[in-house]
Each structure stands twice: as C-alpha cells, then as structure tokens.
Amino acid sequence: MPLIGYARVSTEDQTPLPQSEALQSAGCVEIFEEHASGGNRARPVLARLLERVQSGDTLVVVRIDRLARSLSHLLEVIERLEAKGAFFRSIQDPIDTGSPQGKFTLQVLGAAAEFERALIRERTKAGLASARTKGRVGGNPGLRAKDPAALRKVRLARQDGYMERLNETAQDWVPHVRRLRPDLAWEDVVRIINGPLPQARRWTQSRLLRAVKAYVRDGLLPTEVLARAGRRETDDRLPAIVAAIKGADPDITLQAICDRLESMRERTPRGRASWQPSSVRMLLERAEKLGLLKSAQ
C-alpha cells in the first residue's frame, strides 16, 4: 500500500526536514510539507493531500499533533480517509487504522470524546437546574430588555461563531467554489464537493450558497463566484463535470473518476449507473477539445 507522508511545522523559522527524514525512513513514497498552525484546520497542503489520497493509501505522520491538535479534528480526518478506503498511521503513537490494534485504539479515542461531550452536557443541565431553584433566571438581561446594543453584540457573536465553523470546513468546499464557479451551475458544484465527503459532512445547495455569500462578504472569495452560470449545452455538461474532477486532482486515475461519478449518482452518456474508464477517457478528450480541461486545471 502506498504510504503518503505529512510533515507540518508552525512557523517559517522551523524546518520540517527531521519529520520528512523520519517519514522517508518509514517508507513514504511521497511527502507533503506545510508551514501552518496546528489549530488551523483550513490548511491548503493538508486539503490537497486529503483530496489526493485514494483507496489503499496510508497517510503517515511522525506524531499525531503534526496532523491535528484536537481529538475532534483527528477523528474528522480519519473519518474522511476511511470514506475513501484509505488508512492512517502515526509513527510515534499507537495508531494504525490498517491494524486491529490501531482500530481498537481509535474506537477508544472516539468513545472518550463522546464521554467528554456527555459530561459537559450533564454539567450544563445541572448548573441551570441549580440556578433556577435559587431564583436566578439565565440569559442576558440586555436581551430580555431588547437593548439594541446587546442585540447587536449577540448578532456579531453568532456571526463570528458561524464564520469559525465555516473555517473548519473550508478545505472541503472553498477550492472547488473558487475553481468551478461560475462556469458550473451550483447543483453540479454541490455534487462535486460532496463526492469525497462522508454523509455527515455533505452540503445542501442552500447551505453552500449561504457559506459562499458569507465568504464573499468578508472578501475571502471573489464576487464573481456568485455570478449567474452561463447556459451550457446538454452535451457539454458531462465533459465539464469530468474536467472539474480532473482539475481538482491532475493525478487522479480514470477508475477513481469513475468511482467519484458513481458516488455522485451521475449517469453515463447512455444513462447507465456504472461507469467505465473508457467512457471517462472519451469525456476528457471532449473536454480538452472544448477547452474545459485547461480552464479547470
């Protein structure tokens, strides 16, 4: 199974060389290096790596904290790998999802995370109940009085919380939106984004539009992505979708594109549910003639 390494350091002053050497010694055939904070989930190199991995690949890190600083983020990445049939291994930690022991360790970590969330919920309920018995009413007095300043403060806090949640998932959708809009309709963009994602993290069209508008408002995406998609001939739609998938990962195989199209429930030109590499090759050739493949890359 191909081993793909990921090495991360927090600042430009640090060097990922020791990690890369350890990953190379572990047998990694390809190594991705990144300078980014571990608390930042929207890392472009990590996003590219997760898009690159295929079934049977193993993502390898020297230590868990090189990949994720929180248990929730670690489990999220591993879940994304498992959805693609890939594995995860940490050289210095007892986690290897390709082995029974590693899977057991992962289950223990997941149970611990769920137990921690349950404890927090119970403490919160107990605290609210205790306050009510003492005659204290929860909530913000300014909100109860409908004070404009308090209402504005809450709106801004909610907006900040929403943007923080969007930033955690930005690696899933921002690169696709930046690359595909407005050339493709929103319906097709959503299906391409959802292709590699597990069911729990998939987007609806309305939710994606709201997220994109928020990023455009804050200058994180250009306004052009919200422009109306141009009318496309029916015969050009499939070549455009295949070109978009190829553009996201130039090294993707024909069979992997077939798998992606089937996960999107996209029908073949003849209306069949099962795709063959020869059909994908034909569409790629047509996309190249139409100039779609070049623009998608």
Short mmCIF file of N, CA and C in Angstrom, two decimals, residues 7-116:
data_model
loop_
_atom_site.label_atom_id
_atom_site.label_comp_id
_atom_site.label_asym_id
_atom_site.label_seq_id
_atom_site.Cartn_x
_atom_site.Cartn_y
_atom_site.Cartn_z
N ALA A 7 4.19 16.29 6.83
CA ALA A 7 5.06 16.92 7.83
C ALA A 7 4.62 18.37 8.00
N ARG A 8 4.44 18.81 9.25
CA ARG A 8 3.99 20.18 9.49
C ARG A 8 4.81 20.85 10.59
N VAL A 9 5.17 22.10 10.36
CA VAL A 9 5.76 22.95 11.40
C VAL A 9 4.95 24.23 11.46
N SER A 10 5.01 24.91 12.59
CA SER A 10 4.11 26.05 12.81
C SER A 10 4.59 27.34 12.16
N THR A 11 5.89 27.57 12.09
CA THR A 11 6.39 28.86 11.59
C THR A 11 7.41 28.64 10.48
N GLU A 12 7.67 29.70 9.73
CA GLU A 12 8.65 29.64 8.65
C GLU A 12 10.07 29.45 9.18
N ASP A 13 10.28 29.83 10.46
CA ASP A 13 11.62 29.68 11.06
C ASP A 13 11.95 28.22 11.35
N GLN A 14 10.93 27.38 11.44
CA GLN A 14 11.16 25.97 11.73
C GLN A 14 11.31 25.19 10.43
N THR A 15 11.92 24.03 10.52
CA THR A 15 12.12 23.20 9.33
C THR A 15 11.45 21.84 9.51
N PRO A 16 10.74 21.38 8.47
CA PRO A 16 10.12 20.06 8.55
C PRO A 16 11.07 18.93 8.18
N LEU A 17 12.35 19.25 7.97
CA LEU A 17 13.30 18.25 7.49
C LEU A 17 13.38 17.02 8.39
N PRO A 18 13.51 17.16 9.73
CA PRO A 18 13.58 15.94 10.57
C PRO A 18 12.35 15.04 10.40
N GLN A 19 11.17 15.65 10.30
CA GLN A 19 9.95 14.87 10.09
C GLN A 19 9.99 14.16 8.74
N SER A 20 10.41 14.91 7.71
CA SER A 20 10.46 14.34 6.36
C SER A 20 11.42 13.16 6.29
N GLU A 21 12.56 13.29 6.99
CA GLU A 21 13.54 12.19 7.00
C GLU A 21 12.96 10.95 7.69
N ALA A 22 12.22 11.18 8.81
CA ALA A 22 11.60 10.06 9.52
C ALA A 22 10.53 9.40 8.66
N LEU A 23 9.77 10.21 7.93
CA LEU A 23 8.73 9.68 7.06
C LEU A 23 9.33 8.90 5.89
N GLN A 24 10.43 9.42 5.38
CA GLN A 24 11.12 8.73 4.29
C GLN A 24 11.65 7.38 4.77
N SER A 25 12.20 7.36 5.99
CA SER A 25 12.71 6.11 6.56
C SER A 25 11.59 5.11 6.80
N ALA A 26 10.37 5.64 7.03
CA ALA A 26 9.22 4.76 7.27
C ALA A 26 8.67 4.18 5.97
N GLY A 27 9.20 4.64 4.83
CA GLY A 27 8.78 4.09 3.55
C GLY A 27 7.83 4.94 2.75
N CYS A 28 7.65 6.21 3.12
CA CYS A 28 6.73 7.08 2.39
C CYS A 28 7.29 7.38 0.99
N VAL A 29 6.45 7.16 -0.01
CA VAL A 29 6.87 7.39 -1.40
C VAL A 29 6.64 8.84 -1.81
N GLU A 30 5.82 9.55 -1.05
CA GLU A 30 5.52 10.96 -1.33
C GLU A 30 5.32 11.67 0.00
N ILE A 31 5.88 12.87 0.13
CA ILE A 31 5.80 13.60 1.40
C ILE A 31 5.30 15.03 1.13
N PHE A 32 4.28 15.44 1.86
CA PHE A 32 3.74 16.80 1.78
C PHE A 32 4.24 17.59 3.00
N GLU A 33 4.85 18.75 2.75
CA GLU A 33 5.34 19.59 3.84
C GLU A 33 4.52 20.87 3.92
N GLU A 34 4.25 21.31 5.15
CA GLU A 34 3.42 22.51 5.31
C GLU A 34 3.89 23.34 6.49
N HIS A 35 3.85 24.67 6.32
CA HIS A 35 4.10 25.63 7.40
C HIS A 35 2.75 26.23 7.80
N ALA A 36 2.18 25.79 8.91
CA ALA A 36 0.88 26.28 9.33
C ALA A 36 0.65 25.90 10.79
N SER A 37 -0.21 26.68 11.45
CA SER A 37 -0.55 26.40 12.84
C SER A 37 -1.38 25.13 12.92
N GLY A 38 -1.13 24.33 13.94
CA GLY A 38 -1.89 23.11 14.13
C GLY A 38 -3.34 23.38 14.48
N GLY A 39 -3.63 24.57 15.01
CA GLY A 39 -5.00 24.91 15.35
C GLY A 39 -5.83 25.32 14.15
N ASN A 40 -5.17 25.56 13.03
CA ASN A 40 -5.87 25.96 11.81
C ASN A 40 -6.26 24.72 11.00
N ARG A 41 -7.54 24.46 10.88
CA ARG A 41 -7.98 23.27 10.16
C ARG A 41 -7.98 23.48 8.64
N ALA A 42 -8.07 24.73 8.22
CA ALA A 42 -8.12 25.03 6.78
C ALA A 42 -6.71 25.21 6.24
N ARG A 43 -5.95 24.10 6.17
CA ARG A 43 -4.58 24.14 5.67
C ARG A 43 -4.58 23.69 4.21
N PRO A 44 -4.07 24.52 3.30
CA PRO A 44 -4.15 24.17 1.88
C PRO A 44 -3.40 22.91 1.50
N VAL A 45 -2.21 22.68 2.10
CA VAL A 45 -1.44 21.47 1.74
C VAL A 45 -2.17 20.23 2.24
N LEU A 46 -2.69 20.28 3.48
CA LEU A 46 -3.44 19.15 4.01
C LEU A 46 -4.69 18.89 3.18
N ALA A 47 -5.36 19.97 2.75
CA ALA A 47 -6.55 19.81 1.92
C ALA A 47 -6.21 19.12 0.60
N ARG A 48 -5.07 19.53 0.01
CA ARG A 48 -4.64 18.92 -1.26
C ARG A 48 -4.29 17.45 -1.05
N LEU A 49 -3.67 17.14 0.07
CA LEU A 49 -3.29 15.76 0.37
C LEU A 49 -4.54 14.89 0.52
N LEU A 50 -5.54 15.39 1.28
CA LEU A 50 -6.75 14.61 1.51
C LEU A 50 -7.54 14.41 0.22
N GLU A 51 -7.44 15.35 -0.69
CA GLU A 51 -8.07 15.19 -1.99
C GLU A 51 -7.29 14.20 -2.85
N ARG A 52 -6.00 14.12 -2.63
CA ARG A 52 -5.11 13.29 -3.43
C ARG A 52 -5.19 11.79 -3.08
N VAL A 53 -5.40 11.47 -1.79
CA VAL A 53 -5.34 10.07 -1.36
C VAL A 53 -6.43 9.25 -2.04
N GLN A 54 -6.10 7.99 -2.29
CA GLN A 54 -7.02 7.06 -2.93
C GLN A 54 -7.17 5.82 -2.08
N SER A 55 -8.08 4.97 -2.49
CA SER A 55 -8.32 3.71 -1.77
C SER A 55 -7.03 2.90 -1.68
N GLY A 56 -6.70 2.45 -0.46
CA GLY A 56 -5.50 1.65 -0.24
C GLY A 56 -4.30 2.46 0.22
N ASP A 57 -4.34 3.79 0.06
CA ASP A 57 -3.24 4.64 0.52
C ASP A 57 -3.25 4.73 2.05
N THR A 58 -2.09 5.08 2.62
CA THR A 58 -1.98 5.30 4.06
C THR A 58 -1.32 6.65 4.32
N LEU A 59 -2.01 7.51 5.05
CA LEU A 59 -1.45 8.80 5.46
C LEU A 59 -0.61 8.59 6.71
N VAL A 60 0.65 9.02 6.66
CA VAL A 60 1.58 8.78 7.76
C VAL A 60 2.09 10.10 8.31
N VAL A 61 2.11 10.24 9.64
CA VAL A 61 2.71 11.39 10.31
C VAL A 61 3.69 10.89 11.36
N VAL A 62 4.60 11.76 11.78
CA VAL A 62 5.56 11.37 12.82
C VAL A 62 4.86 11.29 14.17
N ARG A 63 4.04 12.31 14.47
CA ARG A 63 3.25 12.34 15.71
C ARG A 63 1.87 12.86 15.39
N ILE A 64 0.90 12.51 16.21
CA ILE A 64 -0.48 12.92 15.98
C ILE A 64 -0.60 14.44 15.93
N ASP A 65 0.14 15.16 16.80
CA ASP A 65 -0.03 16.61 16.85
C ASP A 65 0.46 17.30 15.58
N ARG A 66 1.18 16.59 14.72
CA ARG A 66 1.57 17.17 13.43
C ARG A 66 0.36 17.24 12.49
N LEU A 67 -0.63 16.39 12.73
CA LEU A 67 -1.83 16.39 11.89
C LEU A 67 -2.95 17.20 12.53
N ALA A 68 -3.20 17.00 13.82
CA ALA A 68 -4.33 17.65 14.48
C ALA A 68 -3.99 17.97 15.92
N ARG A 69 -4.52 19.09 16.40
CA ARG A 69 -4.30 19.50 17.78
C ARG A 69 -5.48 19.14 18.68
N SER A 70 -6.58 18.68 18.08
CA SER A 70 -7.75 18.31 18.87
C SER A 70 -8.21 16.92 18.46
N LEU A 71 -8.84 16.22 19.39
CA LEU A 71 -9.34 14.88 19.11
C LEU A 71 -10.42 14.92 18.05
N SER A 72 -11.27 15.95 18.09
CA SER A 72 -12.36 16.04 17.11
C SER A 72 -11.81 16.18 15.69
N HIS A 73 -10.74 17.00 15.53
CA HIS A 73 -10.16 17.17 14.20
C HIS A 73 -9.49 15.88 13.72
N LEU A 74 -8.80 15.19 14.64
CA LEU A 74 -8.15 13.93 14.28
C LEU A 74 -9.19 12.91 13.79
N LEU A 75 -10.28 12.77 14.53
CA LEU A 75 -11.31 11.82 14.15
C LEU A 75 -11.97 12.22 12.84
N GLU A 76 -12.10 13.52 12.62
CA GLU A 76 -12.70 14.02 11.38
C GLU A 76 -11.84 13.64 10.18
N VAL A 77 -10.52 13.83 10.30
CA VAL A 77 -9.62 13.49 9.19
C VAL A 77 -9.62 11.99 8.94
N ILE A 78 -9.57 11.20 10.01
CA ILE A 78 -9.57 9.74 9.85
C ILE A 78 -10.88 9.26 9.23
N GLU A 79 -11.99 9.89 9.61
CA GLU A 79 -13.27 9.53 9.01
C GLU A 79 -13.27 9.83 7.51
N ARG A 80 -12.66 10.93 7.14
CA ARG A 80 -12.58 11.29 5.72
C ARG A 80 -11.71 10.28 4.96
N LEU A 81 -10.62 9.86 5.58
CA LEU A 81 -9.77 8.85 4.95
C LEU A 81 -10.51 7.53 4.78
N GLU A 82 -11.22 7.11 5.84
CA GLU A 82 -11.95 5.84 5.78
C GLU A 82 -13.02 5.87 4.71
N ALA A 83 -13.63 7.05 4.49
CA ALA A 83 -14.66 7.16 3.45
C ALA A 83 -14.07 6.91 2.07
N LYS A 84 -12.77 7.15 1.91
CA LYS A 84 -12.11 6.92 0.62
C LYS A 84 -11.39 5.58 0.58
N GLY A 85 -11.53 4.78 1.64
CA GLY A 85 -10.86 3.48 1.69
C GLY A 85 -9.39 3.60 2.01
N ALA A 86 -8.97 4.71 2.60
CA ALA A 86 -7.56 4.94 2.96
C ALA A 86 -7.36 4.73 4.46
N PHE A 87 -6.08 4.72 4.89
CA PHE A 87 -5.74 4.44 6.28
C PHE A 87 -4.89 5.57 6.88
N PHE A 88 -4.69 5.49 8.19
CA PHE A 88 -3.88 6.50 8.90
C PHE A 88 -2.91 5.80 9.83
N ARG A 89 -1.68 6.33 9.90
CA ARG A 89 -0.68 5.77 10.79
C ARG A 89 0.16 6.90 11.40
N SER A 90 0.43 6.79 12.70
CA SER A 90 1.34 7.70 13.38
C SER A 90 2.55 6.90 13.84
N ILE A 91 3.75 7.36 13.48
CA ILE A 91 4.96 6.59 13.77
C ILE A 91 5.21 6.46 15.27
N GLN A 92 5.01 7.58 16.02
CA GLN A 92 5.36 7.58 17.44
C GLN A 92 4.16 7.34 18.36
N ASP A 93 2.97 7.12 17.78
CA ASP A 93 1.77 6.86 18.59
C ASP A 93 1.17 5.51 18.17
N PRO A 94 0.45 4.87 19.07
CA PRO A 94 -0.08 3.53 18.76
C PRO A 94 -1.36 3.58 17.93
N ILE A 95 -1.32 4.28 16.82
CA ILE A 95 -2.48 4.36 15.95
C ILE A 95 -2.09 3.94 14.54
N ASP A 96 -2.72 2.89 14.06
CA ASP A 96 -2.56 2.43 12.69
C ASP A 96 -3.90 1.82 12.31
N THR A 97 -4.72 2.58 11.57
CA THR A 97 -6.07 2.11 11.27
C THR A 97 -6.08 0.93 10.31
N GLY A 98 -4.90 0.55 9.83
CA GLY A 98 -4.81 -0.64 8.99
C GLY A 98 -4.63 -1.90 9.80
N SER A 99 -4.51 -1.79 11.14
CA SER A 99 -4.32 -2.97 12.00
C SER A 99 -5.45 -3.04 13.02
N PRO A 100 -5.78 -4.24 13.52
CA PRO A 100 -6.84 -4.38 14.52
C PRO A 100 -6.56 -3.57 15.79
N GLN A 101 -5.29 -3.57 16.24
CA GLN A 101 -4.94 -2.81 17.45
C GLN A 101 -5.16 -1.33 17.24
N GLY A 102 -4.75 -0.83 16.06
CA GLY A 102 -4.94 0.59 15.77
C GLY A 102 -6.40 0.97 15.70
N LYS A 103 -7.23 0.10 15.12
CA LYS A 103 -8.66 0.37 15.06
C LYS A 103 -9.27 0.41 16.46
N PHE A 104 -8.79 -0.49 17.34
CA PHE A 104 -9.30 -0.51 18.70
C PHE A 104 -8.93 0.79 19.43
N THR A 105 -7.67 1.24 19.26
CA THR A 105 -7.24 2.50 19.87
C THR A 105 -8.11 3.64 19.40
N LEU A 106 -8.44 3.65 18.10
CA LEU A 106 -9.27 4.71 17.54
C LEU A 106 -10.67 4.67 18.13
N GLN A 107 -11.21 3.47 18.34
CA GLN A 107 -12.53 3.35 18.95
C GLN A 107 -12.53 3.87 20.39
N VAL A 108 -11.44 3.60 21.10
CA VAL A 108 -11.32 4.11 22.47
C VAL A 108 -11.28 5.63 22.48
N LEU A 109 -10.53 6.21 21.55
CA LEU A 109 -10.46 7.67 21.45
C LEU A 109 -11.83 8.27 21.13
N GLY A 110 -12.55 7.64 20.21
CA GLY A 110 -13.88 8.12 19.86
C GLY A 110 -14.83 8.04 21.04
N ALA A 111 -14.76 6.94 21.80
CA ALA A 111 -15.61 6.79 22.98
C ALA A 111 -15.27 7.83 24.04
N ALA A 112 -13.98 8.12 24.20
CA ALA A 112 -13.56 9.13 25.17
C ALA A 112 -14.09 10.51 24.78
N ALA A 113 -14.05 10.82 23.49
CA ALA A 113 -14.55 12.12 23.03
C ALA A 113 -16.05 12.23 23.28
N GLU A 114 -16.80 11.16 23.00
CA GLU A 114 -18.25 11.19 23.22
C GLU A 114 -18.56 11.27 24.72
N PHE A 115 -17.78 10.58 25.57
CA PHE A 115 -17.97 10.63 27.03
C PHE A 115 -17.74 12.06 27.54
N GLU A 116 -16.70 12.71 27.00
CA GLU A 116 -16.41 14.09 27.41
C GLU A 116 -17.56 15.02 27.04
#
